[in-house]
PDB file of C-alpha atoms in Angstrom:
ATOM      1  CA  UNK A   9      17.839 -22.142  29.145  1.00  0.00           C
ATOM      2  CA  UNK A  10      17.665 -25.097  31.380  1.00  0.00           C
ATOM      3  CA  UNK A  11      20.602 -27.473  31.973  1.00  0.00           C
ATOM      4  CA  UNK A  12      18.731 -30.689  30.456  1.00  0.00           C
ATOM      5  CA  UNK A  13      18.127 -28.603  27.298  1.00  0.00           C
ATOM      6  CA  UNK A  14      21.405 -27.477  27.112  1.00  0.00           C
ATOM      7  CA  UNK A  15      22.724 -31.030  27.035  1.00  0.00           C
ATOM      8  CA  UNK A  16      20.046 -31.785  24.414  1.00  0.00           C
ATOM      9  CA  UNK A  17      21.447 -28.882  22.204  1.00  0.00           C
ATOM     10  CA  UNK A  18      24.982 -29.980  22.854  1.00  0.00           C
ATOM     11  CA  UNK A  19      24.706 -33.413  22.018  1.00  0.00           C
ATOM     12  CA  UNK A  20      22.577 -32.253  18.728  1.00  0.00           C
ATOM     13  CA  UNK A  21      25.216 -30.419  17.771  1.00  0.00           C
ATOM     14  CA  UNK A  22      28.014 -32.940  18.176  1.00  0.00           C
ATOM     15  CA  UNK A  23      26.351 -35.062  15.895  1.00  0.00           C
ATOM     16  CA  UNK A  24      25.903 -31.938  13.641  1.00  0.00           C
ATOM     17  CA  UNK A  25      22.024 -32.276  13.745  1.00  0.00           C
ATOM     18  CA  UNK A  26      21.765 -28.879  14.581  1.00  0.00           C
ATOM     19  CA  UNK A  27      24.257 -26.179  13.787  1.00  0.00           C
ATOM     20  CA  UNK A  28      24.898 -23.033  16.135  1.00  0.00           C
ATOM     21  CA  UNK A  29      25.652 -19.601  14.997  1.00  0.00           C
ATOM     22  CA  UNK A  30      27.175 -16.786  16.780  1.00  0.00           C
ATOM     23  CA  UNK A  31      25.409 -13.312  16.770  1.00  0.00           C
ATOM     24  CA  UNK A  32      27.144  -9.992  16.946  1.00  0.00           C
ATOM     25  CA  UNK A  33      25.805  -9.422  20.042  1.00  0.00           C
ATOM     26  CA  UNK A  34      26.850 -12.635  21.819  1.00  0.00           C
ATOM     27  CA  UNK A  35      23.475 -14.613  21.654  1.00  0.00           C
ATOM     28  CA  UNK A  36      23.603 -18.066  20.365  1.00  0.00           C
ATOM     29  CA  UNK A  37      21.227 -19.290  17.456  1.00  0.00           C
ATOM     30  CA  UNK A  38      20.468 -22.693  16.593  1.00  0.00           C
ATOM     31  CA  UNK A  39      18.877 -24.368  13.343  1.00  0.00           C
ATOM     32  CA  UNK A  40      18.340 -27.571  11.800  1.00  0.00           C
ATOM     33  CA  UNK A  41      19.506 -28.960   8.573  1.00  0.00           C
ATOM     34  CA  UNK A  42      17.009 -28.920   6.002  1.00  0.00           C
ATOM     35  CA  UNK A  43      16.885 -32.627   6.210  1.00  0.00           C
ATOM     36  CA  UNK A  44      16.276 -32.875   9.756  1.00  0.00           C
ATOM     37  CA  UNK A  45      13.660 -30.104   9.573  1.00  0.00           C
ATOM     38  CA  UNK A  46      11.521 -31.985   7.145  1.00  0.00           C
ATOM     39  CA  UNK A  47      12.079 -35.403   9.241  1.00  0.00           C
ATOM     40  CA  UNK A  48      10.977 -33.366  11.981  1.00  0.00           C
ATOM     41  CA  UNK A  49       7.732 -31.837  10.181  1.00  0.00           C
ATOM     42  CA  UNK A  50       6.842 -35.119   9.054  1.00  0.00           C
ATOM     43  CA  UNK A  51       7.012 -36.636  12.511  1.00  0.00           C
ATOM     44  CA  UNK A  52       5.479 -33.784  13.790  1.00  0.00           C
ATOM     45  CA  UNK A  53       2.298 -34.202  11.233  1.00  0.00           C
ATOM     46  CA  UNK A  54       2.409 -37.849  12.116  1.00  0.00           C
ATOM     47  CA  UNK A  55       1.763 -37.340  15.769  1.00  0.00           C
ATOM     48  CA  UNK A  56      -0.851 -35.376  14.999  1.00  0.00           C
ATOM     49  CA  UNK A  57       0.921 -32.436  16.869  1.00  0.00           C
ATOM     50  CA  UNK A  58       2.126 -29.945  13.501  1.00  0.00           C
ATOM     51  CA  UNK A  59      -0.974 -27.732  14.054  1.00  0.00           C
ATOM     52  CA  UNK A  60      -0.140 -27.409  17.815  1.00  0.00           C
ATOM     53  CA  UNK A  61       3.534 -26.157  17.599  1.00  0.00           C
ATOM     54  CA  UNK A  62       3.129 -24.156  14.611  1.00  0.00           C
ATOM     55  CA  UNK A  63       0.270 -22.195  16.788  1.00  0.00           C
ATOM     56  CA  UNK A  64       3.192 -21.880  19.193  1.00  0.00           C
ATOM     57  CA  UNK A  65       5.677 -20.704  16.779  1.00  0.00           C
ATOM     58  CA  UNK A  66       3.431 -18.467  15.508  1.00  0.00           C
ATOM     59  CA  UNK A  67       2.684 -17.080  18.981  1.00  0.00           C
ATOM     60  CA  UNK A  68       6.079 -16.529  20.091  1.00  0.00           C
ATOM     61  CA  UNK A  69       6.870 -13.983  17.296  1.00  0.00           C
ATOM     62  CA  UNK A  70       3.906 -12.453  17.585  1.00  0.00           C
ATOM     63  CA  UNK A  71       5.106 -11.787  21.028  1.00  0.00           C
ATOM     64  CA  UNK A  72       8.551 -10.944  19.524  1.00  0.00           C
ATOM     65  CA  UNK A  73       6.574  -8.534  16.981  1.00  0.00           C
ATOM     66  CA  UNK A  74       4.775  -6.622  20.005  1.00  0.00           C
ATOM     67  CA  UNK A  75       8.210  -5.873  21.629  1.00  0.00           C
ATOM     68  CA  UNK A  76      10.021  -4.850  18.371  1.00  0.00           C
ATOM     69  CA  UNK A  77       7.030  -2.477  17.610  1.00  0.00           C
ATOM     70  CA  UNK A  78       7.784   0.563  19.600  1.00  0.00           C
ATOM     71  CA  UNK A  79      11.858  -0.325  19.696  1.00  0.00           C
ATOM     72  CA  UNK A  80      11.928   0.173  15.979  1.00  0.00           C
ATOM     73  CA  UNK A  81      11.429   3.990  16.375  1.00  0.00           C
ATOM     74  CA  UNK A  82      13.653   4.164  19.027  1.00  0.00           C
ATOM     75  CA  UNK A  83      17.641   4.587  19.242  1.00  0.00           C
ATOM     76  CA  UNK A  84      17.949   0.592  19.438  1.00  0.00           C
ATOM     77  CA  UNK A  85      16.214   0.820  15.517  1.00  0.00           C
ATOM     78  CA  UNK A  86      19.085  -1.097  14.130  1.00  0.00           C
ATOM     79  CA  UNK A  87      19.742  -3.632  16.378  1.00  0.00           C
ATOM     80  CA  UNK A  88      15.890  -4.478  16.432  1.00  0.00           C
ATOM     81  CA  UNK A  89      16.005  -3.984  12.380  1.00  0.00           C
ATOM     82  CA  UNK A  90      18.461  -6.317  12.241  1.00  0.00           C
ATOM     83  CA  UNK A  91      17.135  -9.125  14.666  1.00  0.00           C
ATOM     84  CA  UNK A  92      13.638  -9.054  12.651  1.00  0.00           C
ATOM     85  CA  UNK A  93      15.843  -9.496   9.178  1.00  0.00           C
ATOM     86  CA  UNK A  94      17.806 -12.558  10.816  1.00  0.00           C
ATOM     87  CA  UNK A  95      13.970 -13.974  11.811  1.00  0.00           C
ATOM     88  CA  UNK A  96      12.337 -12.973   8.546  1.00  0.00           C
ATOM     89  CA  UNK A  97      11.514 -16.419   7.444  1.00  0.00           C
ATOM     90  CA  UNK A  98      10.143 -17.359  10.751  1.00  0.00           C
ATOM     91  CA  UNK A  99       7.990 -14.183  10.411  1.00  0.00           C
ATOM     92  CA  UNK A 100       6.927 -15.437   7.312  1.00  0.00           C
ATOM     93  CA  UNK A 101       5.933 -19.002   8.229  1.00  0.00           C
ATOM     94  CA  UNK A 102       3.907 -17.541  11.330  1.00  0.00           C
ATOM     95  CA  UNK A 103       2.165 -14.999   8.984  1.00  0.00           C
ATOM     96  CA  UNK A 104       1.210 -17.986   6.440  1.00  0.00           C
ATOM     97  CA  UNK A 105      -0.205 -20.274   9.449  1.00  0.00           C
ATOM     98  CA  UNK A 106      -1.759 -17.343  11.410  1.00  0.00           C
ATOM     99  CA  UNK A 107      -3.937 -15.836   7.949  1.00  0.00           C
ATOM    100  CA  UNK A 108      -5.837 -19.086   8.223  1.00  0.00           C
ATOM    101  CA  UNK A 109      -5.902 -20.378  11.322  1.00  0.00           C
ATOM    102  CA  UNK A 110      -5.665 -17.035  13.912  1.00  0.00           C
ATOM    103  CA  UNK A 111      -6.929 -13.906  11.794  1.00  0.00           C
ATOM    104  CA  UNK A 112      -6.311 -12.153  15.197  1.00  0.00           C
ATOM    105  CA  UNK A 113      -2.797 -12.976  15.500  1.00  0.00           C
ATOM    106  CA  UNK A 114      -2.115 -12.384  12.132  1.00  0.00           C
ATOM    107  CA  UNK A 115      -3.459  -8.830  12.182  1.00  0.00           C
ATOM    108  CA  UNK A 116      -1.099  -8.337  15.564  1.00  0.00           C
ATOM    109  CA  UNK A 117       1.851  -9.609  14.059  1.00  0.00           C
ATOM    110  CA  UNK A 118       1.263  -7.686  10.734  1.00  0.00           C
ATOM    111  CA  UNK A 119       0.699  -4.584  12.871  1.00  0.00           C
ATOM    112  CA  UNK A 120       4.124  -5.156  14.576  1.00  0.00           C
ATOM    113  CA  UNK A 121       6.516  -5.620  12.317  1.00  0.00           C
ATOM    114  CA  UNK A 122       5.045  -3.326   9.592  1.00  0.00           C
ATOM    115  CA  UNK A 123       7.835  -0.226   9.805  1.00  0.00           C
ATOM    116  CA  UNK A 124      10.808  -3.323   9.284  1.00  0.00           C
ATOM    117  CA  UNK A 125       8.946  -4.271   6.216  1.00  0.00           C
ATOM    118  CA  UNK A 126       8.077  -1.164   5.296  1.00  0.00           C
ATOM    119  CA  UNK A 127      12.036   0.232   5.918  1.00  0.00           C
ATOM    120  CA  UNK A 128      14.154  -2.500   5.408  1.00  0.00           C
ATOM    121  CA  UNK A 129      13.860  -3.255   2.024  1.00  0.00           C
ATOM    122  CA  UNK A 130      10.553  -5.783   1.694  1.00  0.00           C
ATOM    123  CA  UNK A 131       7.982  -2.989   0.745  1.00  0.00           C
ATOM    124  CA  UNK A 132       6.009  -5.327  -1.914  1.00  0.00           C
ATOM    125  CA  UNK A 133       6.043  -7.881   0.652  1.00  0.00           C
ATOM    126  CA  UNK A 134       4.739  -5.975   3.502  1.00  0.00           C
ATOM    127  CA  UNK A 135       2.169  -4.504   1.433  1.00  0.00           C
ATOM    128  CA  UNK A 136       0.931  -8.129   0.536  1.00  0.00           C
ATOM    129  CA  UNK A 137       1.238  -9.202   4.293  1.00  0.00           C
ATOM    130  CA  UNK A 138      -0.981  -5.784   5.415  1.00  0.00           C
ATOM    131  CA  UNK A 139      -3.184  -6.047   2.569  1.00  0.00           C
ATOM    132  CA  UNK A 140      -3.595 -10.024   3.289  1.00  0.00           C
ATOM    133  CA  UNK A 141      -4.461  -8.968   7.058  1.00  0.00           C
ATOM    134  CA  UNK A 142      -7.090  -6.719   6.033  1.00  0.00           C
ATOM    135  CA  UNK A 143      -9.145  -9.006   4.278  1.00  0.00           C
ATOM    136  CA  UNK A 144      -9.205 -11.802   7.104  1.00  0.00           C
ATOM    137  CA  UNK A 145     -12.705 -10.925   7.543  1.00  0.00           C
ATOM    138  CA  UNK A 146     -11.672 -10.177  11.476  1.00  0.00           C
ATOM    139  CA  UNK A 147     -12.489  -7.070  12.602  1.00  0.00           C
ATOM    140  CA  UNK A 148     -10.369  -5.678  14.949  1.00  0.00           C
ATOM    141  CA  UNK A 149     -10.515  -3.128  17.765  1.00  0.00           C
ATOM    142  CA  UNK A 150     -10.408   0.792  16.190  1.00  0.00           C
ATOM    143  CA  UNK A 151      -6.718   1.252  17.781  1.00  0.00           C
ATOM    144  CA  UNK A 152      -5.540  -1.971  16.250  1.00  0.00           C
ATOM    145  CA  UNK A 153      -7.476  -1.103  12.785  1.00  0.00           C
ATOM    146  CA  UNK A 154      -6.176   2.183  12.705  1.00  0.00           C
ATOM    147  CA  UNK A 155      -2.651   0.883  12.760  1.00  0.00           C
ATOM    148  CA  UNK A 156      -3.270  -1.895  10.295  1.00  0.00           C
ATOM    149  CA  UNK A 157      -4.924   0.684   7.964  1.00  0.00           C
ATOM    150  CA  UNK A 158      -2.457   3.234   8.121  1.00  0.00           C
ATOM    151  CA  UNK A 159       0.283   0.528   7.331  1.00  0.00           C
ATOM    152  CA  UNK A 160      -1.402  -0.741   4.754  1.00  0.00           C
ATOM    153  CA  UNK A 161      -2.018   2.741   3.165  1.00  0.00           C
ATOM    154  CA  UNK A 162       1.822   3.712   3.515  1.00  0.00           C
ATOM    155  CA  UNK A 163       2.805   0.834   1.801  1.00  0.00           C
ATOM    156  CA  UNK A 164       0.278   1.524  -0.808  1.00  0.00           C
ATOM    157  CA  UNK A 165       1.731   5.217  -1.060  1.00  0.00           C
ATOM    158  CA  UNK A 166       5.146   4.004  -1.388  1.00  0.00           C
ATOM    159  CA  UNK A 167       4.749   1.463  -4.246  1.00  0.00           C
ATOM    160  CA  UNK A 168       2.256   4.474  -6.295  1.00  0.00           C
ATOM    161  CA  UNK A 169      -0.845   2.874  -5.364  1.00  0.00           C
ATOM    162  CA  UNK A 170      -3.025   5.726  -4.697  1.00  0.00           C
ATOM    163  CA  UNK A 171      -6.471   4.597  -4.915  1.00  0.00           C
ATOM    164  CA  UNK A 172      -5.661   2.130  -2.446  1.00  0.00           C
ATOM    165  CA  UNK A 173      -3.621   4.393  -0.169  1.00  0.00           C
ATOM    166  CA  UNK A 174      -6.769   7.024   0.278  1.00  0.00           C
ATOM    167  CA  UNK A 175      -9.120   4.006   0.751  1.00  0.00           C
ATOM    168  CA  UNK A 176      -6.829   2.316   3.355  1.00  0.00           C
ATOM    169  CA  UNK A 177      -6.009   5.950   5.083  1.00  0.00           C
ATOM    170  CA  UNK A 178      -9.767   6.897   4.834  1.00  0.00           C
ATOM    171  CA  UNK A 179     -10.840   3.953   6.877  1.00  0.00           C
ATOM    172  CA  UNK A 180      -7.885   4.206   9.350  1.00  0.00           C
ATOM    173  CA  UNK A 181      -9.048   7.726   9.899  1.00  0.00           C
ATOM    174  CA  UNK A 182     -12.655   6.566  10.746  1.00  0.00           C
ATOM    175  CA  UNK A 183     -10.998   4.017  13.068  1.00  0.00           C
ATOM    176  CA  UNK A 184      -8.363   6.741  14.467  1.00  0.00           C
ATOM    177  CA  UNK A 185     -11.520   8.774  15.810  1.00  0.00           C
ATOM    178  CA  UNK A 186     -13.265   5.824  16.985  1.00  0.00           C
ATOM    179  CA  UNK A 187     -10.423   4.640  19.071  1.00  0.00           C
ATOM    180  CA  UNK A 188     -10.246   8.538  20.119  1.00  0.00           C
ATOM    181  CA  UNK A 189      -6.427   8.444  19.168  1.00  0.00           C
ATOM    182  CA  UNK A 190      -5.812  12.058  18.177  1.00  0.00           C
ATOM    183  CA  UNK A 191      -2.181  11.521  17.297  1.00  0.00           C
ATOM    184  CA  UNK A 192      -3.333   8.585  14.867  1.00  0.00           C
ATOM    185  CA  UNK A 193      -5.776  11.103  13.659  1.00  0.00           C
ATOM    186  CA  UNK A 194      -3.231  13.824  12.570  1.00  0.00           C
ATOM    187  CA  UNK A 195      -0.982  11.404  10.931  1.00  0.00           C
ATOM    188  CA  UNK A 196      -4.187   9.463   9.016  1.00  0.00           C
ATOM    189  CA  UNK A 197      -4.669  12.924   7.485  1.00  0.00           C
ATOM    190  CA  UNK A 198      -0.908  13.938   6.975  1.00  0.00           C
ATOM    191  CA  UNK A 199      -1.205  10.563   4.871  1.00  0.00           C
ATOM    192  CA  UNK A 200      -4.556  11.763   3.009  1.00  0.00           C
ATOM    193  CA  UNK A 201      -2.737  14.836   2.265  1.00  0.00           C
ATOM    194  CA  UNK A 202       0.255  13.437   0.728  1.00  0.00           C
ATOM    195  CA  UNK A 203      -1.698  11.169  -1.697  1.00  0.00           C
ATOM    196  CA  UNK A 204      -3.859  13.935  -2.670  1.00  0.00           C
ATOM    197  CA  UNK A 205      -0.642  16.127  -3.249  1.00  0.00           C
ATOM    198  CA  UNK A 206       1.246  13.600  -5.362  1.00  0.00           C
ATOM    199  CA  UNK A 207      -2.025  13.340  -7.539  1.00  0.00           C
ATOM    200  CA  UNK A 208      -1.832  17.325  -8.068  1.00  0.00           C
ATOM    201  CA  UNK A 209      -4.594  18.107  -5.656  1.00  0.00           C
ATOM    202  CA  UNK A 210      -3.481  21.109  -3.468  1.00  0.00           C
ATOM    203  CA  UNK A 211      -6.583  21.897  -2.644  1.00  0.00           C
ATOM    204  CA  UNK A 212      -7.642  18.717  -0.568  1.00  0.00           C
ATOM    205  CA  UNK A 213      -3.792  18.337   0.007  1.00  0.00           C
ATOM    206  CA  UNK A 214      -3.868  21.662   2.102  1.00  0.00           C
ATOM    207  CA  UNK A 215      -7.156  20.662   4.151  1.00  0.00           C
ATOM    208  CA  UNK A 216      -5.843  17.937   5.478  1.00  0.00           C
ATOM    209  CA  UNK A 217      -2.350  19.314   6.358  1.00  0.00           C
ATOM    210  CA  UNK A 218      -4.118  22.370   8.237  1.00  0.00           C
ATOM    211  CA  UNK A 219      -6.321  19.168   9.866  1.00  0.00           C
ATOM    212  CA  UNK A 220      -3.181  17.419  11.053  1.00  0.00           C
ATOM    213  CA  UNK A 221      -1.567  20.554  12.086  1.00  0.00           C
ATOM    214  CA  UNK A 222      -4.270  21.810  14.437  1.00  0.00           C
ATOM    215  CA  UNK A 223      -4.487  18.242  16.279  1.00  0.00           C
ATOM    216  CA  UNK A 224      -0.566  18.419  16.489  1.00  0.00           C
ATOM    217  CA  UNK A 225      -0.646  21.741  17.897  1.00  0.00           C
ATOM    218  CA  UNK A 226      -3.349  20.790  20.465  1.00  0.00           C
ATOM    219  CA  UNK A 227      -1.257  18.048  21.391  1.00  0.00           C
ATOM    220  CA  UNK A 228       2.013  19.595  21.523  1.00  0.00           C
ATOM    221  CA  UNK A 229       3.575  16.928  19.316  1.00  0.00           C
ATOM    222  CA  UNK A 230       6.622  19.278  18.020  1.00  0.00           C
ATOM    223  CA  UNK A 231       7.080  16.226  15.432  1.00  0.00           C
ATOM    224  CA  UNK A 232       3.761  15.815  13.916  1.00  0.00           C
ATOM    225  CA  UNK A 233       3.712  20.120  14.012  1.00  0.00           C
ATOM    226  CA  UNK A 234       7.107  19.820  11.962  1.00  0.00           C
ATOM    227  CA  UNK A 235       5.825  17.294   9.592  1.00  0.00           C
ATOM    228  CA  UNK A 236       2.187  18.976   8.588  1.00  0.00           C
ATOM    229  CA  UNK A 237       4.557  22.753   8.196  1.00  0.00           C
ATOM    230  CA  UNK A 238       6.808  21.157   5.964  1.00  0.00           C
ATOM    231  CA  UNK A 239       3.962  19.010   4.102  1.00  0.00           C
ATOM    232  CA  UNK A 240       2.172  22.342   3.501  1.00  0.00           C
ATOM    233  CA  UNK A 241       5.428  23.881   2.632  1.00  0.00           C
ATOM    234  CA  UNK A 242       5.669  21.584  -0.298  1.00  0.00           C
TER     235      UNK A 242
END
């Protein structure tokens, strides 16, 4: 932070217009009192800058999501899950704005934080955001579309909505193949296999698990091989 900005923040804290919160990692966070926030929003709206500021806010949290996405499946996942939980209201606001004003940004944000929603007790909300992002009319590039649809399929399957899950996984499989994403294609096949298995269609499940296993072996993806064999064992 610049010296000028630090001086402004210190002045606002002294006047009790902004509150400071110390995070476990030593980082400081600042938030406005509700009445101050409402006044600030009204002022921005009156000056015709509310849309610009909300767009910059959404862009910031879309970039944060992109940073978090690979780390949510790493040794740092706990840190980043907590970070996104702290930012959850900001993520909601960014999704609300981008769904209406920038569908591409909405898709990118939904894709980047999908694993946070699904594993951190926000399944129903995450399903809603992923579904909304898939219905904006924006046609993402195949690799991004695959991630969106696979996330939607996973959320739907976790909720027991097998029809939505199958439809999303099938469309995701097609996008994965179009993108040349072999690992993603294997993942979609495993998802389709799980949907079939949960519905008692073991013959269809075996076809999809075998397809995923073949791809994972081709890629020497030990995790994918292990998952496919485990599901075949089930």
